[in-house]
Every structure is written in C-alpha cells, then in structure tokens.
C-alpha cells in the first residue's frame, strides 16, 4: 500500500449528472474512447419523476445512454461489489477503497452526503453518488469528484471518517444507485480504465439513425427494453424543448417558485457535446468540413447557455418577468439545431 495514490482524471467536458462527469473524468481525451462517445449521447429524453431525496416532482432530463453508460462503455471495466463482500474482503469500506485504488480501480456509489458534511445528528439523509479516484494516508483523505462540496462539480478531498460515515449511514433501500439497477442491495461500483485496445469503431450508421430519431422525437426506449421498461411517459428528441419550456413556465408561475436548473443544464451539455461531435466528424472526413455549420451550431450552444444562466439569475434576483425570454432562446436553439442536424444526417 502506497502512502498516496491518485489515479488520473481530467475535468469533464460535461458535468450535468454525476454519471456523465465520472465517465468523462476517467476517459478524458482518449482517442479510442472518442469513437464510442461520439457514436452515442445523441438522443435526449425527459420525464417527470419524484426526486429520490425530497419526493418533489422534477423533470429528469438526460442523454442516452444515461447512468447505464458506466456499465455499457467498452472502455471501462465495471464491477459491482456488495456491502457484505466489501466487509468480508477488507473489513471496512475505507480499507476496501484504498485497496481498490491501489489496483487501479475508481470507486463510485451512493453515500449519505448530509452526514459527510455534518457529523451532528440531522433529521434527513442526502443520498448522492460519489466518485473516488485517490487517497492520501498521511492526511487521511480521499480524492473525490462531486457537486456537493463546492458550488459546482469539482475535485476535492474528504476525510476517511466522513466517507465511512456517509457509506455506513445508508440502508439498501436508500441506495438509489443499486436500487435503480434492480439489485436490491447495498454496495459500490469498481471501474477500471480500459483504453489500450481499440474495441469500438466510430459507428456512422448508429449516428445517422439516432440523429433521425432525435429530429423526429421518436420513442427510442424500445431499443433498450431488455434492460429497463419502467416509464411510459418519456419525451424524446427535439420534443424535449417543449417540455423544458413547460417546466420553466411552471417554475416561474408557482406560488412559491422553486428553481431547478438541472434539466436546462443537461440540455446545454447535450449541445456542447453535439458541437464537439460535429468537429470530430469533420476532422475524420465523415462529413465535409463546413465552418458555417459549426458557427451556426455554436449559436445553438450559446442560446442554451443563455437560457440556463438566465434561469440561474432569476432564481437569485426573483426577476420573474425576465423568464419569458427563456422560451425565445429555446425556440431559437430548436429551429437552428433542426436545420443543421437535418443536413448532418443527409451528409452521413
């Protein structure tokens, strides 16, 4: 066991959900991984669901693949370790995480971050995913990636005892990561980077098909029914824009406005990744280089960023009347994006 071990990470290009931030942190700018990344993350979906921490209804918006990408990506080796296994192998969770990192494995799972932040007795739990990529034995800290401990997704450190308390304080029923995977138990994921061999080629057929499905708002969950079939009210593709507008309007006109920017943020990240994909497809001569197309899609990215930032500002200032401008930014982004992606699908 080393005195200090920090596995390589790169600040992720997209940070809207912990599972995306974790995957992109591990894979960074690896050229092999890009072939898989840019063949995926095209379809967008959303549905209303009670938030697992509060029970309040939220609009959960995400790209496809979502949290399952950590298991599906061919450039990650994924293992699921239950709590009884952790205790049997290593005695406690701290020793398990240290040993896992020594063997080149990143650790990911649900922790009660309310108890990690405050050791005092609190009347609520905050189950949230934590990404652990290193340790320092002298300082007794783990190196983690998370949204909770700073104002945005950041790499920071958390004391060993706080991590142990956060892990021990959640029951199997409160472990939303394992529960969502229908495992019915408590545990952690071990993820190893696997980029030395070229397991996946850029899939132009998949890209073309998925862009067409995105543009038509086709219900594409049937492609994945062998894994999950929970939701019947999912909105797909460009139709997500209408759901975003409806959700923002509902927040603006609520008796007690409660602003949640996450749906807008994932939609913005979707555009950031799509812009990078267009540059990648052009650089690899899959579609012709077209600077005008890139410039116009950059406008889509700017519109989504402006809409997201405006909602953030309204949540601080209370200037509800400014919210009407969000719909205009979303309409502009949708119109331009449909025009550009239609051309991209035709060119592939």
Coordinates of C-alpha atoms in Angstrom, one line a residue:
X1 CA 0.0 0.0 0.0
X2 CA 1.4 3.4 -1.0
X3 CA 1.3 6.5 1.2
X4 CA -0.5 8.3 -1.6
X5 CA -2.2 7.2 -4.8
X6 CA -4.1 9.4 -7.2
X7 CA -5.5 7.8 -10.4
X8 CA -5.6 10.0 -13.5
X9 CA -8.6 12.2 -14.1
X10 CA -9.4 15.1 -16.5
X11 CA -12.0 17.7 -15.7
X12 CA -15.1 16.5 -17.6
X13 CA -16.4 18.2 -20.7
X14 CA -20.0 17.7 -19.4
X15 CA -21.0 17.8 -15.8
X16 CA -24.7 17.8 -15.6
X17 CA -25.1 14.4 -13.9
X18 CA -22.6 12.6 -11.7
X19 CA -22.5 9.5 -14.0
X20 CA -21.5 11.6 -17.0
X21 CA -19.0 13.6 -15.0
X22 CA -17.5 10.3 -13.7
X23 CA -17.2 8.6 -17.2
X24 CA -15.7 11.7 -18.8
X25 CA -13.3 12.3 -15.9
X26 CA -11.9 8.8 -16.3
X27 CA -11.7 8.6 -20.1
X28 CA -10.6 12.2 -20.6
X29 CA -9.5 12.9 -24.2
X30 CA -8.6 9.3 -25.1
X31 CA -8.9 8.8 -28.9
X32 CA -10.2 5.2 -28.7
X33 CA -12.9 6.3 -26.2
X34 CA -14.0 9.2 -28.5
X35 CA -15.1 6.6 -31.2
X36 CA -17.7 5.3 -28.7
X37 CA -18.6 8.7 -27.1
X38 CA -19.3 10.4 -30.4
X39 CA -21.3 7.5 -31.7
X40 CA -23.6 7.9 -28.7
X41 CA -25.0 10.7 -26.5
X42 CA -27.2 11.9 -29.4
X43 CA -30.8 11.1 -28.2
X44 CA -32.2 13.3 -25.5
X45 CA -35.1 12.3 -23.2
X46 CA -37.1 13.6 -20.3
X47 CA -39.8 12.5 -17.9
X48 CA -41.4 13.7 -14.7
X49 CA -40.4 11.7 -11.6
X50 CA -40.3 12.2 -7.8
X51 CA -36.8 13.2 -6.7
X52 CA -35.4 10.5 -4.5
X53 CA -34.1 12.9 -1.9
X54 CA -37.2 15.1 -1.4
X55 CA -40.1 13.4 -3.2
X56 CA -40.8 16.6 -5.1
X57 CA -41.7 16.2 -8.7
X58 CA -38.8 17.1 -11.1
X59 CA -38.3 17.0 -14.8
X60 CA -35.5 14.5 -15.2
X61 CA -33.7 15.2 -18.5
X62 CA -30.8 13.2 -19.7
X63 CA -28.9 12.0 -22.8
X64 CA -28.8 8.3 -23.9
X65 CA -27.0 6.4 -22.6
X66 CA -27.6 7.8 -19.1
X67 CA -26.3 6.3 -15.9
X68 CA -26.0 2.9 -17.5
X69 CA -23.1 4.2 -19.6
X70 CA -20.7 3.4 -16.8
X71 CA -21.6 -0.3 -17.4
X72 CA -22.1 -0.2 -21.2
X73 CA -19.0 1.7 -22.3
X74 CA -16.5 -0.7 -23.8
X75 CA -13.6 1.3 -22.5
X76 CA -14.5 0.8 -18.8
X77 CA -14.2 -2.4 -16.9
X78 CA -17.1 -2.4 -14.4
X79 CA -17.6 -4.5 -11.3
X80 CA -20.4 -4.4 -8.7
X81 CA -19.4 -5.2 -5.2
X82 CA -22.0 -5.6 -2.4
X83 CA -21.6 -4.4 1.1
X84 CA -21.2 -8.0 2.6
X85 CA -18.4 -8.6 0.0
X86 CA -16.7 -5.3 1.0
X87 CA -16.7 -6.3 4.6
X88 CA -15.7 -9.9 4.0
X89 CA -12.8 -8.9 1.7
X90 CA -11.4 -5.9 3.6
X91 CA -13.2 -5.4 6.9
X92 CA -14.5 -1.9 6.2
X93 CA -15.2 0.5 3.4
X94 CA -12.0 2.6 3.9
X95 CA -9.7 -0.4 3.5
X96 CA -11.7 -1.6 0.5
X97 CA -11.5 1.8 -1.3
X98 CA -7.7 2.1 -0.6
X99 CA -7.1 -1.5 -1.9
X100 CA -9.3 -0.8 -5.0
X101 CA -7.3 2.3 -5.9
X102 CA -4.0 0.5 -5.4
X103 CA -5.2 -2.0 -8.0
X104 CA -6.1 0.8 -10.4
X105 CA -9.8 0.9 -9.8
X106 CA -12.0 4.0 -9.4
X107 CA -14.9 3.8 -6.9
X108 CA -18.4 5.0 -7.5
X109 CA -21.6 4.7 -5.4
X110 CA -24.2 6.3 -3.2
X111 CA -23.2 8.0 0.1
X112 CA -25.2 10.0 2.7
X113 CA -23.5 13.3 1.9
X114 CA -25.6 15.1 4.6
X115 CA -23.7 13.1 7.2
X116 CA -20.4 13.5 5.4
X117 CA -20.8 17.3 5.6
X118 CA -22.1 17.4 9.2
X119 CA -21.3 14.8 11.9
X120 CA -24.1 16.1 14.1
X121 CA -27.5 14.4 14.2
X122 CA -29.7 15.5 11.3
X123 CA -33.2 14.6 10.5
X124 CA -32.7 13.9 6.8
X125 CA -30.4 11.9 4.5
X126 CA -28.9 13.1 1.2
X127 CA -28.1 10.0 -0.9
X128 CA -25.8 11.1 -3.7
X129 CA -23.3 9.5 -5.9
X130 CA -19.6 10.0 -5.0
X131 CA -16.7 9.4 -7.4
X132 CA -13.4 8.5 -5.6
X133 CA -10.1 8.4 -7.5
X134 CA -7.3 8.6 -4.9
X135 CA -6.2 8.7 -1.3
X136 CA -3.6 10.2 1.0
X137 CA -2.7 8.1 4.1
X138 CA -0.9 10.9 5.9
X139 CA -3.8 13.4 5.6
X140 CA -6.4 10.5 5.8
X141 CA -8.4 11.9 2.9
X142 CA -9.9 10.5 -0.3
X143 CA -9.7 12.5 -3.5
X144 CA -13.3 12.8 -4.9
X145 CA -15.3 14.3 -7.7
X146 CA -18.7 15.7 -6.7
X147 CA -21.2 18.5 -6.8
X148 CA -22.0 18.7 -3.1
X149 CA -18.8 20.1 -1.5
X150 CA -18.3 23.1 -3.8
X151 CA -20.5 25.4 -5.8
X152 CA -20.1 23.3 -9.0
X153 CA -18.6 19.9 -10.0
X154 CA -15.1 19.9 -8.6
X155 CA -12.3 17.7 -7.5
X156 CA -11.7 17.9 -3.7
X157 CA -10.8 15.8 -0.7
X158 CA -13.0 14.2 2.0
X159 CA -11.8 12.7 5.3
X160 CA -11.7 8.9 5.6
X161 CA -14.1 9.0 8.6
X162 CA -16.6 11.2 6.7
X163 CA -16.6 8.8 3.8
X164 CA -17.1 5.8 6.1
X165 CA -19.9 7.6 7.9
X166 CA -21.6 8.5 4.6
X167 CA -21.4 4.9 3.4
X168 CA -22.5 3.2 6.7
X169 CA -25.5 5.6 7.1
X170 CA -27.4 4.5 4.0
X171 CA -29.6 1.4 4.0
X172 CA -30.1 -0.8 1.0
X173 CA -33.4 0.9 0.3
X174 CA -31.8 4.3 0.4
X175 CA -29.0 3.3 -2.0
X176 CA -30.7 4.8 -5.2
X177 CA -27.8 3.7 -7.4
X178 CA -28.1 0.0 -6.7
X179 CA -31.9 0.2 -6.3
X180 CA -32.3 1.8 -9.8
X181 CA -30.3 -1.2 -11.2
X182 CA -32.8 -3.6 -9.5
X183 CA -30.0 -5.1 -7.4
X184 CA -31.9 -4.7 -4.1
X185 CA -28.8 -4.4 -2.0
X186 CA -26.1 -2.0 -0.9
X187 CA -22.6 -1.7 -2.3
X188 CA -20.2 0.1 -4.6
X189 CA -19.1 0.1 -8.2
X190 CA -15.4 -0.5 -9.1
X191 CA -14.5 1.0 -12.5
X192 CA -11.2 0.5 -14.3
X193 CA -10.0 2.3 -17.4
X194 CA -9.6 0.0 -20.5
X195 CA -8.4 2.1 -23.4
X196 CA -5.3 0.2 -24.6
X197 CA -7.1 -1.7 -27.3
X198 CA -9.5 -0.5 -30.0
X199 CA -12.8 -2.2 -29.1
X200 CA -15.2 0.1 -30.9
X201 CA -15.2 1.9 -34.3
X202 CA -17.0 5.2 -35.0
X203 CA -20.5 4.0 -35.9
X204 CA -21.8 6.2 -38.7
X205 CA -24.9 4.0 -39.1
X206 CA -25.8 4.5 -35.5
X207 CA -25.1 8.2 -35.6
X208 CA -27.3 8.7 -38.7
X209 CA -30.1 6.7 -37.3
X210 CA -30.0 8.3 -33.8
X211 CA -29.9 11.8 -35.3
X212 CA -33.0 11.0 -37.4
X213 CA -34.7 9.6 -34.3
X214 CA -33.8 12.8 -32.4
X215 CA -35.2 15.0 -35.1
X216 CA -38.5 13.2 -35.2
X217 CA -38.8 12.8 -31.4
X218 CA -39.1 9.0 -31.9
X219 CA -39.7 6.9 -28.8
X220 CA -36.4 5.0 -28.7
X221 CA -36.6 3.3 -25.4
X222 CA -37.8 0.2 -27.3
X223 CA -34.1 -0.3 -28.2
X224 CA -33.3 -0.9 -24.5
X225 CA -36.4 -2.8 -23.2
X226 CA -34.3 -5.8 -22.4
X227 CA -32.7 -3.7 -19.7
X228 CA -35.4 -1.3 -18.4
X229 CA -39.1 -0.7 -19.1
X230 CA -40.3 1.5 -16.3
X231 CA -41.5 4.6 -18.0
X232 CA -44.4 5.2 -20.4
X233 CA -44.4 9.0 -20.4
X234 CA -41.0 9.7 -21.7
X235 CA -40.5 12.6 -24.2
X236 CA -37.7 12.2 -26.8
X237 CA -35.5 14.3 -29.1
X238 CA -36.4 17.8 -30.2
X239 CA -39.8 17.5 -28.3
X240 CA -37.7 17.9 -25.1
X241 CA -37.6 21.6 -25.9
X242 CA -41.3 21.9 -25.3
X243 CA -41.0 20.0 -22.0
X244 CA -38.3 22.4 -21.0
X245 CA -40.4 25.4 -21.8
X246 CA -43.4 24.0 -19.9
X247 CA -41.2 23.2 -16.8
X248 CA -39.6 26.7 -16.7
X249 CA -43.1 28.3 -17.1
X250 CA -44.4 26.1 -14.2
X251 CA -41.5 27.1 -12.0
X252 CA -41.8 30.8 -12.9
X253 CA -45.5 30.9 -12.0
X254 CA -45.6 28.7 -9.0
X255 CA -47.0 30.2 -5.8
X256 CA -43.6 29.6 -4.2
X257 CA -41.1 29.3 -7.1
X258 CA -38.5 26.6 -6.6
X259 CA -36.0 26.8 -9.4
X260 CA -34.3 23.7 -10.7
X261 CA -31.8 24.3 -13.5
X262 CA -30.7 20.7 -14.0
X263 CA -32.9 20.0 -17.0
X264 CA -31.7 23.1 -18.8
X265 CA -28.1 22.2 -17.8
X266 CA -28.2 18.7 -19.3
X267 CA -29.8 20.2 -22.5
X268 CA -26.9 22.7 -22.6
X269 CA -24.4 19.9 -22.1
X270 CA -26.1 18.0 -24.9
X271 CA -25.4 20.9 -27.3
X272 CA -21.7 21.2 -26.1
X273 CA -21.2 17.5 -26.9
X274 CA -23.0 17.7 -30.2
X275 CA -20.8 20.6 -31.3
X276 CA -17.7 18.6 -30.4
X277 CA -19.1 15.7 -32.3
X278 CA -19.6 17.8 -35.4
X279 CA -16.0 18.9 -35.3
X280 CA -14.9 15.3 -34.8
X281 CA -17.0 14.1 -37.8
X282 CA -15.5 16.8 -39.9
X283 CA -11.9 16.2 -38.8
X284 CA -12.3 12.5 -39.6
X285 CA -13.9 13.3 -43.0
X286 CA -17.2 11.6 -42.2
X287 CA -19.0 14.7 -43.2
X288 CA -17.5 17.6 -45.2
X289 CA -15.8 20.4 -43.3
X290 CA -18.2 23.4 -43.1
X291 CA -17.2 26.3 -40.9
X292 CA -20.6 28.0 -41.4
X293 CA -22.3 24.9 -40.0
X294 CA -20.0 25.0 -37.0
X295 CA -20.6 28.7 -36.5
X296 CA -24.4 28.2 -36.6
X297 CA -24.3 25.3 -34.2
X298 CA -22.2 27.4 -31.9
X299 CA -25.3 29.8 -31.8
X300 CA -27.4 26.8 -30.5
X301 CA -24.8 26.3 -27.7
X302 CA -24.9 30.0 -26.9
X303 CA -28.7 30.1 -26.8
X304 CA -28.9 27.1 -24.4
X305 CA -26.2 28.6 -22.2
X306 CA -28.0 31.9 -22.1
X307 CA -31.3 30.2 -21.2
X308 CA -29.7 28.3 -18.4
X309 CA -27.8 31.3 -17.0
X310 CA -31.0 33.4 -17.1
X311 CA -32.9 30.9 -15.0
X312 CA -30.0 30.9 -12.6
X313 CA -30.1 34.7 -12.4
X314 CA -33.9 34.7 -11.9
X315 CA -33.5 32.2 -9.0
X316 CA -31.2 34.7 -7.3
X317 CA -32.9 38.0 -8.2
X318 CA -36.5 37.0 -8.4
X319 CA -37.0 38.9 -11.7
X320 CA -39.8 36.6 -12.8
X321 CA -40.7 38.8 -15.7
X322 CA -37.3 38.0 -17.4
X323 CA -38.3 34.4 -17.7
X324 CA -40.3 35.0 -20.9
X325 CA -37.0 35.4 -22.7
X326 CA -36.0 31.8 -21.9
X327 CA -38.7 30.4 -24.2
X328 CA -37.4 32.6 -27.1
X329 CA -33.9 31.3 -26.6
X330 CA -35.1 27.7 -26.6
X331 CA -37.2 28.3 -29.7
X332 CA -34.2 29.8 -31.5
X333 CA -32.0 26.9 -30.5
X334 CA -34.5 24.3 -31.7
X335 CA -35.0 26.0 -35.1
X336 CA -31.3 26.2 -35.8
X337 CA -30.5 22.8 -34.5
X338 CA -33.1 21.1 -36.6
X339 CA -31.8 22.8 -39.7
X340 CA -28.2 21.8 -39.0
X341 CA -28.8 18.2 -37.9
X342 CA -31.0 17.5 -40.9
X343 CA -28.1 18.4 -43.1
X344 CA -25.7 16.3 -41.0
X345 CA -28.0 13.2 -41.3
X346 CA -28.2 13.7 -45.0
X347 CA -24.4 14.1 -45.3
X348 CA -23.6 10.8 -43.5

